[in-house]
Coordinates of C-alpha atoms and ligand atoms in Angstrom, one line a residue:
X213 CA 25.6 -9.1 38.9
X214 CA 23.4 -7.5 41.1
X215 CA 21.9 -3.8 39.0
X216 CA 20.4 -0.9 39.4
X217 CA 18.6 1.4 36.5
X218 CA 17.7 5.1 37.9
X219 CA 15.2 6.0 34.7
X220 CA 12.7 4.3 33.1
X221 CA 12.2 5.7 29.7
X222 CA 13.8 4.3 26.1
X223 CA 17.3 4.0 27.4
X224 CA 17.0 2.8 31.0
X225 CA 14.0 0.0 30.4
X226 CA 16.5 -1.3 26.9
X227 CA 19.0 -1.1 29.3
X228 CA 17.3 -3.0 32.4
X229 CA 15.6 -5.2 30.5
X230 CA 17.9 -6.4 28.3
X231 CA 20.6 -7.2 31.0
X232 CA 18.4 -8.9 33.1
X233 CA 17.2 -10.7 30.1
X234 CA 20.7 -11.7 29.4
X235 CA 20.9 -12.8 33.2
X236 CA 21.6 -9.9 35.6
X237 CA 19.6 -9.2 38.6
X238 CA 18.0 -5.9 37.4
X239 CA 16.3 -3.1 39.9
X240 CA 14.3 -0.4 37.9
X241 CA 13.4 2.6 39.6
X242 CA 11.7 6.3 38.2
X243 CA 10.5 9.2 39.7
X244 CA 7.2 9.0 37.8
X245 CA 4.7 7.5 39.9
X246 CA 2.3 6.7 36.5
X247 CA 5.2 4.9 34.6
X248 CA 6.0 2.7 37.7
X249 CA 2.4 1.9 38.0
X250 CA 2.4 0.8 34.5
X251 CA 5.5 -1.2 34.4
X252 CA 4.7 -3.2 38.0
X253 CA 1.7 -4.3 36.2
X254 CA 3.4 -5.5 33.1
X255 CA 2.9 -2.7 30.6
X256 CA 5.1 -0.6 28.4
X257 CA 4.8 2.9 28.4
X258 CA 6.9 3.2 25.1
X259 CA 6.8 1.7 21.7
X260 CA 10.1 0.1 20.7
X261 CA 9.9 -3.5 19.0
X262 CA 10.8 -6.6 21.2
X263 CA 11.0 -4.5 24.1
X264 CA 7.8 -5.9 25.1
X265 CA 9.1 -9.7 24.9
X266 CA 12.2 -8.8 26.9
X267 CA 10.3 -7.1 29.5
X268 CA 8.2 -9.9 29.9
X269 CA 10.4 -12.2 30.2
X270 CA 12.7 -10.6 32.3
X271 CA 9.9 -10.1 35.0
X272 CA 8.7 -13.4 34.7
X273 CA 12.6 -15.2 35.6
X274 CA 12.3 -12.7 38.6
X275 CA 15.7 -10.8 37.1
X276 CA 13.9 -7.8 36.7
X277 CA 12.0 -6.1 39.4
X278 CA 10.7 -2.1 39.2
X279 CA 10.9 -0.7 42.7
X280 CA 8.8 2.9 43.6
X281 CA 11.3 3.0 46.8
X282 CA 14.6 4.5 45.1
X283 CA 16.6 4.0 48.4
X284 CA 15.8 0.1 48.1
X285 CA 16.5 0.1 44.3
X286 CA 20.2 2.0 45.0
X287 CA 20.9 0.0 47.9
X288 CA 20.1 -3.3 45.6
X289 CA 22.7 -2.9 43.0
X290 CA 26.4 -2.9 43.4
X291 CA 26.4 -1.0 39.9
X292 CA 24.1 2.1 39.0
X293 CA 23.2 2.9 35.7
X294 CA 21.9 6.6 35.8
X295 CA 19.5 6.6 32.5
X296 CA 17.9 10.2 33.2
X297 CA 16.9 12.5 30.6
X298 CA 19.2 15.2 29.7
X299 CA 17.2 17.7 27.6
X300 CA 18.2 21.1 26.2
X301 CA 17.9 23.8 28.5
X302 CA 16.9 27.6 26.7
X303 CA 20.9 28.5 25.7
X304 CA 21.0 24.6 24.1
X305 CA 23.4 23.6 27.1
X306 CA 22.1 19.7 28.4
X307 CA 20.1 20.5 31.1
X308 CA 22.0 17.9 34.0
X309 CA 19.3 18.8 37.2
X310 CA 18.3 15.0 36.8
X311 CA 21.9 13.8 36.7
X312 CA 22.4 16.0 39.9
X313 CA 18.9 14.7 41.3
X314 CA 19.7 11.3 41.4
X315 CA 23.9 11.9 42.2
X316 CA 22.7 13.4 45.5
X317 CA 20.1 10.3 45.9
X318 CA 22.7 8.1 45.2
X319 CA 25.5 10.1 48.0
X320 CA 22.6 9.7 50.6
X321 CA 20.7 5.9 50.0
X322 CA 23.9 4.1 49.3
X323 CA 25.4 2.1 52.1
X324 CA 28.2 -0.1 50.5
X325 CA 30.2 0.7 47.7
X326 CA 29.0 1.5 44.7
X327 CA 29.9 1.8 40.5
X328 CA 28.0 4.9 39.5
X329 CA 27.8 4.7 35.7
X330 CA 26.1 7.6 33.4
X331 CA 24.5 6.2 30.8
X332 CA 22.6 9.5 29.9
X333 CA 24.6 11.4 27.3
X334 CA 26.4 14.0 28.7
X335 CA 28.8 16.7 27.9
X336 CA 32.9 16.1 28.9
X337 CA 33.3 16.9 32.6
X338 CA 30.4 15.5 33.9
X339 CA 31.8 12.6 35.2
X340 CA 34.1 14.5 37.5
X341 CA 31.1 16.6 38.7
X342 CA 29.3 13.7 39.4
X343 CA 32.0 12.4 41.2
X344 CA 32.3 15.8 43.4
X345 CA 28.6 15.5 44.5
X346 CA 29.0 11.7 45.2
X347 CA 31.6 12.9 47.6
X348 CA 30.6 15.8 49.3
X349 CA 26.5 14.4 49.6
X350 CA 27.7 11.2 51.2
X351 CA 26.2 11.1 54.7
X352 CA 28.0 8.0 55.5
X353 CA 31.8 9.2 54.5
X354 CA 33.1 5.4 54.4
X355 CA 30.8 4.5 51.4
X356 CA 33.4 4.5 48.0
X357 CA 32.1 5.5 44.9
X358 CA 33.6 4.8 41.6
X359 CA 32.2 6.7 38.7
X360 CA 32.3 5.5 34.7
X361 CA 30.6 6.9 31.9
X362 CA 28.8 4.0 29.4
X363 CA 27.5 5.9 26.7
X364 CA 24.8 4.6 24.5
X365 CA 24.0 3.9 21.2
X366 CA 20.9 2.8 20.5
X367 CA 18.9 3.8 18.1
X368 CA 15.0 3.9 19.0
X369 CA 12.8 1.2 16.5
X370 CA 15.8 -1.0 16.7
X371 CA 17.0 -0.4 20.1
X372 CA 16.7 -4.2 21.6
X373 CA 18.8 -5.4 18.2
X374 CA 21.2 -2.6 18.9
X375 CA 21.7 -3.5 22.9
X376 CA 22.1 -7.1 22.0
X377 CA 24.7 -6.6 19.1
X378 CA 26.2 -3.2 19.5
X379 CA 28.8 -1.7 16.7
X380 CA 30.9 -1.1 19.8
X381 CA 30.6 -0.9 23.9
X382 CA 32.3 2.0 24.9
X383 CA 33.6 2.6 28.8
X384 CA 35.5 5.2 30.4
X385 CA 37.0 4.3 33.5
X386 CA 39.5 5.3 36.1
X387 CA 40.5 2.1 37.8
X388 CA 40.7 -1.8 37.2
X389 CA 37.9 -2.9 39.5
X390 CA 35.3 -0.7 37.7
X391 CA 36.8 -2.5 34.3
X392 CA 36.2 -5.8 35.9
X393 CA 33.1 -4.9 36.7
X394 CA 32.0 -3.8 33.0
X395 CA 33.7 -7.0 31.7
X396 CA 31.4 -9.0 33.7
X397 CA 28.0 -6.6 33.2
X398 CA 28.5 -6.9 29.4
X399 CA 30.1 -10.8 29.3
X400 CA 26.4 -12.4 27.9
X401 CA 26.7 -9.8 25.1
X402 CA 30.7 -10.2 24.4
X403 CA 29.9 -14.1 24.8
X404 CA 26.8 -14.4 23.1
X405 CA 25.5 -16.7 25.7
X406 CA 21.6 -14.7 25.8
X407 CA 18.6 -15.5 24.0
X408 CA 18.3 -13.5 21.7
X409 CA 14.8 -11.3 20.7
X410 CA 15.5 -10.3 17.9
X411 CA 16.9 -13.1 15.5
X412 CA 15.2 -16.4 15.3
X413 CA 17.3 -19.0 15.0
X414 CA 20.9 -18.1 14.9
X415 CA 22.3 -14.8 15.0
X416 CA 24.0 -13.1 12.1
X417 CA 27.6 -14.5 12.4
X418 CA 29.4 -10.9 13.0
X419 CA 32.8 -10.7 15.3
X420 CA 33.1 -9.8 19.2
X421 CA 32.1 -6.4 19.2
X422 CA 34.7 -4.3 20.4
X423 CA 35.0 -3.3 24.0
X424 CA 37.0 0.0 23.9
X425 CA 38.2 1.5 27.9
X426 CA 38.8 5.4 27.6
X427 CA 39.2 7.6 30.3
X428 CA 35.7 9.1 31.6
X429 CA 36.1 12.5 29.5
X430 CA 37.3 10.4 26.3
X431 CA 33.7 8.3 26.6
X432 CA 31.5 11.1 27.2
X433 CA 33.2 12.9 24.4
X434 CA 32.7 9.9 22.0
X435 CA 28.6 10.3 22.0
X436 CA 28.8 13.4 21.8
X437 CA 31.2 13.9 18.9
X438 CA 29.6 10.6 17.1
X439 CA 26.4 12.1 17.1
X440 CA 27.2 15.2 15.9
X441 CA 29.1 13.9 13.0
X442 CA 25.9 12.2 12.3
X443 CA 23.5 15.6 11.8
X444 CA 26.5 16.9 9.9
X445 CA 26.2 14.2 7.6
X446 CA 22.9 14.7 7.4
X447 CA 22.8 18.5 6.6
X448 CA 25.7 17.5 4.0
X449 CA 23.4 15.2 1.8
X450 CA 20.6 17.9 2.3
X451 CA 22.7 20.5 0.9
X452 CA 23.7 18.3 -2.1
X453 CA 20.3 18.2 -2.7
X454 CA 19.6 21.5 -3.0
X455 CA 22.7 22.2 -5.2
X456 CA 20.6 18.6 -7.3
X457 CA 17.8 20.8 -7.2
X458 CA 19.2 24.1 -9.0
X459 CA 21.2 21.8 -11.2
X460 CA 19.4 19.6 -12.4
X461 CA 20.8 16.3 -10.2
X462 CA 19.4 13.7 -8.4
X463 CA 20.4 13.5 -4.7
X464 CA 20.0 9.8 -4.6
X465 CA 22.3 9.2 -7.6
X466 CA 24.7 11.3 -6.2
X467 CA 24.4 9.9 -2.3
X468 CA 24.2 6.5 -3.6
X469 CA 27.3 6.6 -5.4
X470 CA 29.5 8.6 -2.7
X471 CA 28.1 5.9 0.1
X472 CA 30.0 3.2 -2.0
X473 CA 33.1 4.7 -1.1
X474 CA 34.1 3.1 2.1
X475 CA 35.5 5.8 3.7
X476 CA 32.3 8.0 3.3
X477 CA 29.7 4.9 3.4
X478 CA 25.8 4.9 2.7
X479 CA 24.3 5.6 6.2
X480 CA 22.9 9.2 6.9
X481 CA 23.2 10.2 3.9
X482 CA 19.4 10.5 3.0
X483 CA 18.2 13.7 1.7
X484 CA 14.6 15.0 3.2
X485 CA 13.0 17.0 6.2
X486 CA 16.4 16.8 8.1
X487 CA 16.7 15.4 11.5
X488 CA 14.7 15.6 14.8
X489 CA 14.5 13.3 17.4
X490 CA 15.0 13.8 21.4
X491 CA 19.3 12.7 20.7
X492 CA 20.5 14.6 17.2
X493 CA 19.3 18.1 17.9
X494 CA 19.9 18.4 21.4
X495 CA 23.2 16.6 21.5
X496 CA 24.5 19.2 18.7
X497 CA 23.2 22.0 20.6
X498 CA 25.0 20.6 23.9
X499 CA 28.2 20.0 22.0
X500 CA 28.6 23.5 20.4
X501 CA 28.1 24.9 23.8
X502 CA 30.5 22.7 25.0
X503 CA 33.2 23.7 22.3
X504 CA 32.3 27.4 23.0
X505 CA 33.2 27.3 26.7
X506 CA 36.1 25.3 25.9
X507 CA 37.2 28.1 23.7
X508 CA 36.9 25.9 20.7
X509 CA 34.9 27.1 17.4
X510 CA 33.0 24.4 16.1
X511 CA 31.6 26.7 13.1
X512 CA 30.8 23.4 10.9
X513 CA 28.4 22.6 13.5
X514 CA 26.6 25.6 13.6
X515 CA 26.6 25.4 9.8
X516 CA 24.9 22.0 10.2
X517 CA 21.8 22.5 12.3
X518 CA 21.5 26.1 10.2
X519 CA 21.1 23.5 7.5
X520 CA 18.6 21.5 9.5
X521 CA 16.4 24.3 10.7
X522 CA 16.3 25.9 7.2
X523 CA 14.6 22.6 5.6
X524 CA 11.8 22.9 7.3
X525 CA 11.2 26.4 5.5
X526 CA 12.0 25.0 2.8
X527 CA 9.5 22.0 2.9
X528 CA 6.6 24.2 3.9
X529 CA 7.5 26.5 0.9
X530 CA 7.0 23.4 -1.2
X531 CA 3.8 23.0 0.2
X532 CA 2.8 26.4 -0.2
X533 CA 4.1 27.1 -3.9
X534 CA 1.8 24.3 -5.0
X535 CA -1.1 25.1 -2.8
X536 CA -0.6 28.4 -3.1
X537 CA -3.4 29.0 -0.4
X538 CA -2.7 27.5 3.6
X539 CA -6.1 28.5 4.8
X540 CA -8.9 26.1 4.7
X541 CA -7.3 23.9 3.0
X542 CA -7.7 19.9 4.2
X543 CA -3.8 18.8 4.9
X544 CA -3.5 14.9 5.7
X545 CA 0.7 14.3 7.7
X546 CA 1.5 10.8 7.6
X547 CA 4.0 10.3 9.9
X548 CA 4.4 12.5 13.6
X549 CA 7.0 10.3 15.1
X550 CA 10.5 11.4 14.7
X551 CA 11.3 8.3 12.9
X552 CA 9.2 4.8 11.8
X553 CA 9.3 2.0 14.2
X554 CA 9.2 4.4 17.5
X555 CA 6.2 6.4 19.2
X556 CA 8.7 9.0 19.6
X557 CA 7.7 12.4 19.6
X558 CA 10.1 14.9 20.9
X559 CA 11.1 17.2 18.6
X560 CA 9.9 15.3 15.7
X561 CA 9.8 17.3 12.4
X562 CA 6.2 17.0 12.6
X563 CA 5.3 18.8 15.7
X564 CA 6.7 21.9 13.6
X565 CA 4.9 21.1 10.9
X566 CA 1.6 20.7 12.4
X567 CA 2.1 24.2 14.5
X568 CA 2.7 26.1 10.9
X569 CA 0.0 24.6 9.0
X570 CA -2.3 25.2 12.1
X571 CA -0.9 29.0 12.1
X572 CA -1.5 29.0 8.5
X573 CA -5.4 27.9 9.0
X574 CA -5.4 24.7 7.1
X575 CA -7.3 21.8 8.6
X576 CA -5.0 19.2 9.4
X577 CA -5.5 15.6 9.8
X578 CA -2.9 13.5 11.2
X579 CA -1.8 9.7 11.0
X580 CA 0.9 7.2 12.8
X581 CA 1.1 3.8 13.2
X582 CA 1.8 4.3 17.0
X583 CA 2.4 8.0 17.4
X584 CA -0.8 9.6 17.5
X585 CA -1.6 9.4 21.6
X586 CA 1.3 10.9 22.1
X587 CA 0.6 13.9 19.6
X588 CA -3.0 14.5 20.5
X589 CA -1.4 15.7 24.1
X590 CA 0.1 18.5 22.0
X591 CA -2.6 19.0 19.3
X592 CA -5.9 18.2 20.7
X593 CA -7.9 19.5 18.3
X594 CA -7.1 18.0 15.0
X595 CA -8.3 15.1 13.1
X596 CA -6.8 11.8 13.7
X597 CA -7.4 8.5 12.1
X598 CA -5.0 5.5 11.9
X599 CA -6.3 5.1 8.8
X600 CA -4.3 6.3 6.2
X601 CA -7.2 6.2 3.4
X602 CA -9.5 8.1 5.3
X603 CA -6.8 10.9 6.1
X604 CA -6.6 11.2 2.2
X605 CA -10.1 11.5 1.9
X606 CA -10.8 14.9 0.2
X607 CA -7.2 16.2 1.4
X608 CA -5.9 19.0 -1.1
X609 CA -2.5 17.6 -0.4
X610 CA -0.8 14.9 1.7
X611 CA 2.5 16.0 3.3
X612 CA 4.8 12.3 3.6
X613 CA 7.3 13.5 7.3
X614 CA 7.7 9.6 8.5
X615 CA 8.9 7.5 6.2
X616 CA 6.7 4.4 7.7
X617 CA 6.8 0.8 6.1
X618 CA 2.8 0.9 6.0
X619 CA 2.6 4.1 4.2
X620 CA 5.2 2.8 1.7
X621 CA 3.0 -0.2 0.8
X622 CA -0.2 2.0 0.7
X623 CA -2.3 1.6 -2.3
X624 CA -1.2 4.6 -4.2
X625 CA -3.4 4.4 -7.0
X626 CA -6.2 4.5 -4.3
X627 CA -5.2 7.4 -2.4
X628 CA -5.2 9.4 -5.7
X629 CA -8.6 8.5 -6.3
X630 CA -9.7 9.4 -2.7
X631 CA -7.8 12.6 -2.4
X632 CA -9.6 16.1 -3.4
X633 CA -6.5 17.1 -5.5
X634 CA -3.7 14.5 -5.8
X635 CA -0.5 16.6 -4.6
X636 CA 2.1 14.6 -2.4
X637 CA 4.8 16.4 -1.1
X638 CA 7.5 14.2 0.4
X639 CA 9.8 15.1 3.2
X640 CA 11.5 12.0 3.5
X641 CA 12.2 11.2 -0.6
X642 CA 10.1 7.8 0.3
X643 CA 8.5 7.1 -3.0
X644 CA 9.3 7.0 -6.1
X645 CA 9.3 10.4 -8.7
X646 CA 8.3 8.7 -12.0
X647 CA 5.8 6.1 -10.3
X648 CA 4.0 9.1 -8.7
X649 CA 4.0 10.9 -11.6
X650 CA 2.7 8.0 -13.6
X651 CA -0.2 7.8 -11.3
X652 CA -1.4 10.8 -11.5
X653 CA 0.3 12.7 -9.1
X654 CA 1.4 16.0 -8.5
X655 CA 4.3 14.6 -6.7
X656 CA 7.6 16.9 -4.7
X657 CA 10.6 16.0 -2.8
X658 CA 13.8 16.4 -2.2
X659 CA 16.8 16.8 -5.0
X660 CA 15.0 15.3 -7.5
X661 CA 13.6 16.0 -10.5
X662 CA 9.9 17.8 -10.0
X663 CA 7.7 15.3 -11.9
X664 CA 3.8 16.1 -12.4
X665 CA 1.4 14.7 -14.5
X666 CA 0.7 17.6 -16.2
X667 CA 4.6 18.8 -16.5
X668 CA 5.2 15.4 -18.0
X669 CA 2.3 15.0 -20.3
X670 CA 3.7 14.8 -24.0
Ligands
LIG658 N1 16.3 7.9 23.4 C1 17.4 7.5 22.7 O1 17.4 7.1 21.6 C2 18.8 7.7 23.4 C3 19.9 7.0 22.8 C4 21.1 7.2 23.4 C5 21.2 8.0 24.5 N2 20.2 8.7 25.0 C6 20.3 9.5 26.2 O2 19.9 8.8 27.4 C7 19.2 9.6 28.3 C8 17.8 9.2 28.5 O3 17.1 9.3 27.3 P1 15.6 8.6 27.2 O4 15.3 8.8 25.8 O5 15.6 7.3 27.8 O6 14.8 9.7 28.1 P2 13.4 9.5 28.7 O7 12.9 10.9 29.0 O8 12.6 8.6 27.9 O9 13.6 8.8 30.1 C9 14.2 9.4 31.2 C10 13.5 8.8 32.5 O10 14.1 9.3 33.6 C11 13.1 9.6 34.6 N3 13.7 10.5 35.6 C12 13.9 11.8 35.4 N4 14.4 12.3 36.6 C13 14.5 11.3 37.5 C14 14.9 11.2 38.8 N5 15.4 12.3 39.5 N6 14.8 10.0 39.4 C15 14.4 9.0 38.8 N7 13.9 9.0 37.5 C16 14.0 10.2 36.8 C17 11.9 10.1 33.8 O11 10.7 10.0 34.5 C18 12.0 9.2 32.6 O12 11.2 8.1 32.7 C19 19.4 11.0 27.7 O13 20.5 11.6 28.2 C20 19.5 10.8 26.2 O14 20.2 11.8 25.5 C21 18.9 8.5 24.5

């Protein structure tokens, strides 16, 4: 089938490429003249693994073209995916300016009829919004529009996997020709019939995954609420952990144990910094609003990013109870992208964390396996280094806010040696307590027991 993708950040180029990888004709289009650039001449302007090999591939078939003329790209495809950011505006509601942007785009460039699908997440209602300006922009009034809302559920570092082998594709529609049409833009992933990136060799032998129809409001409502149960479950094992803290517990023993029951199950259950990210916060934000103006109180999710913003506080207090003194002091962050595997930065925990230590005085040095250009937009002026030895150099204390494979392997023993005073304190509970300890370390985190060196010395 013959598609178009308005957007070309994480969602739209996983989206694009993939299906044009998996055998669509894909036509990518942005309103960012320096991302277009980039992409014509073969280059990814974000970090996500295998989305490079996809990419390539897809341009070299000739499935996948970027187009800088947005009329040609809309006027290519007899679907749309609309994959335009939606970001929180100042009350927390989902800014939608894009969404409208590109609806009235659509309403004028269009000449025959067209599937209009938002793939951005967006709150219940949009749909028939979008649908409104469809209609009333349309400045040739036989062009039909059908609208249907595909939300996604990718998550960044593993969002090729995730696009090839989803949990579930979910589609509200309002009519049998747009389901026909969704049967046959997702039939290589239903079928299996693509090559796929990720796995060499066979695939893991799971089912079909399910392809669920809803009505539009039912699909947008399903990202939205999924989402939010998510950060809840988040800001549930982080409480535990405080409660582990006071009494003596140890979150992991307790999370580990609940996420064996299979109605509860392991995932999200990790105790730490809490969650950031440009999808968690903002889509609990949008969704609270949403329940407010539907007259609905949604007090647990209030109660949930409370939860969130209070561990920040309570990591930095960590920090400051064994420092005892901010300024001057020489603070190595490992880890500034919201999560490993992604160069991800928007409201990562450690934006936040940088601006306090900074407001503090302390001299901060920063590292990230792919995150760091993106930071030093924000913070110019402090110390980076990819290597995470040299950020431990003479540091008073190294503060752990990505829980990145390479600083899990690091030579620990090392690091102590190198560091000025050997004081870890982990956001994200990556290592372990009683190795640290053992090491030498003066070593904090989450729920667990506070092991140092000199605390545990006979
Ligand atoms: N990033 C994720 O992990 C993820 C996962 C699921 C859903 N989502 C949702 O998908 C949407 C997109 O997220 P993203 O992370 O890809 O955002 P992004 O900011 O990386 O990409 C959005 C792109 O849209 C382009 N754009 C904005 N206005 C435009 C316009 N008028 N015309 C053409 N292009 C325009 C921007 O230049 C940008 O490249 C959001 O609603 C987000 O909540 C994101």
């Amino acid at each position: 089938m013959r598609i178009t993708v308005i957007g070309c950040g994480y969602v739209g180029l996983v989206t694009g490429g993939c299906l044009a990888d998996a055998g669509h004709e894909v036509f990518c289009t942005d309103n960012d003249p320096v991302k277009m650039q980039m992409l014509e001449a073969g280059k990814v302007p974000i970090y996500e693994l295998e989305l490079d090999t996809v990419l390539e591939r897809a341009q070299k078939s000739g499935r996948l073209r970027f187009l800088r003329n947005s009329g040609e790209a809309i006027r290519a495809g007899e679907a749309i995916f609309i994959c335009v950011g939606t970001p929180p505006t100042e009350t927390g509601e989902a800014d939608l300016s894009a969404i409208d942007n590109v609806a009235r785009m659509i309403a004028s460039e269009a000449r025959t009829p067209k599937l209009v699908i938002e793939k951005s997440t967006v709150p219940a209602q949009t749909g028939q919004e979008l649908k409104k300006v469809l209609a009333v922009y349309s400045r040739n009034g036989e062009v039909r529009f059908r609208v249907a809302s595909n939300p996604e559920f990718l998550r960044e570092g593993t969002a090729v996997g995730d696009f090839f082998h989803p949990d579930r594709i979910v589609v509200g529609v309002e009519d049998k020709e747009s389901e026909r049409q969704f049967r046959e833009i997702y039939k290589p992933i239903l079928e299996r019939t693509f090559s796929c990136p990720v796995h060499t060799g066979a695939c893991p032998a799971t089912g079909t995954p399910p392809l669920l129809f809803t009505t539009i409001a039912s699909a947008e409502l399903i990202k939205h609420a999924s989402n939010s149960y998510l950060g809840l479950k988040i800001s549930y094992a982080n409480t535990i952990a405080d409660l582990c803290e006071r009494l003596g517990g140890n979150v992991e023993e307790v999370t580990q144990a609940m996420g064996l029951d299979p109605r509860i199950g392991p995932e999200f259950l990790r105790a730490g910094l809490g969650f950031g990210g440009f999808c968690l916060p903002k889509d609990i934000q949008a969704f609270v609003k949403l329940a407010d103006r539907a007259g609905v109180e949604f007090g647990m999710l209030k109660e949930a990013e409370r939860v969130n913003r209070r561990r920040m506080d309570q990591f930095l207090e960590k920090v400051k109870r064994a420092l005892w003194v901010i300024k001057e002091k020489r603070i190595g962050v490992l880890g500034l992208a919201f999560k490993p595997n992604t160069d991800d930065i928007r409201l990562a925990p450690a934006m936040e964390v940088i601006r306090r230590l900074l407001a503090e005085g302390a001299d901060v040095r920063a590292c990230d396996p792919q995150a760091m250009e993106r930071t030093r937009a924000l913070y110019p002026n402090i110390t980076y280094n990819s290597d995470p030895y040299a950020i431990a150099r003479d540091a008073d204390a190294l503060l752990i806010v990505t829980e990145w494979d390479e600083f899990k392997r690091l030579d620990w023993k090392r690091v102590r040696e190198l560091m000025a005073r050997p004081l870890v304190v982990d956001g994200r509970n990556m290592l372990d307590p009683k190795t640290m300890m053992e090491l030498g370390f003066e070593y904090h985190s989450f729920g667990r027991a506070e092991l140092s060196a000199a605390v545990a010395a006979p």
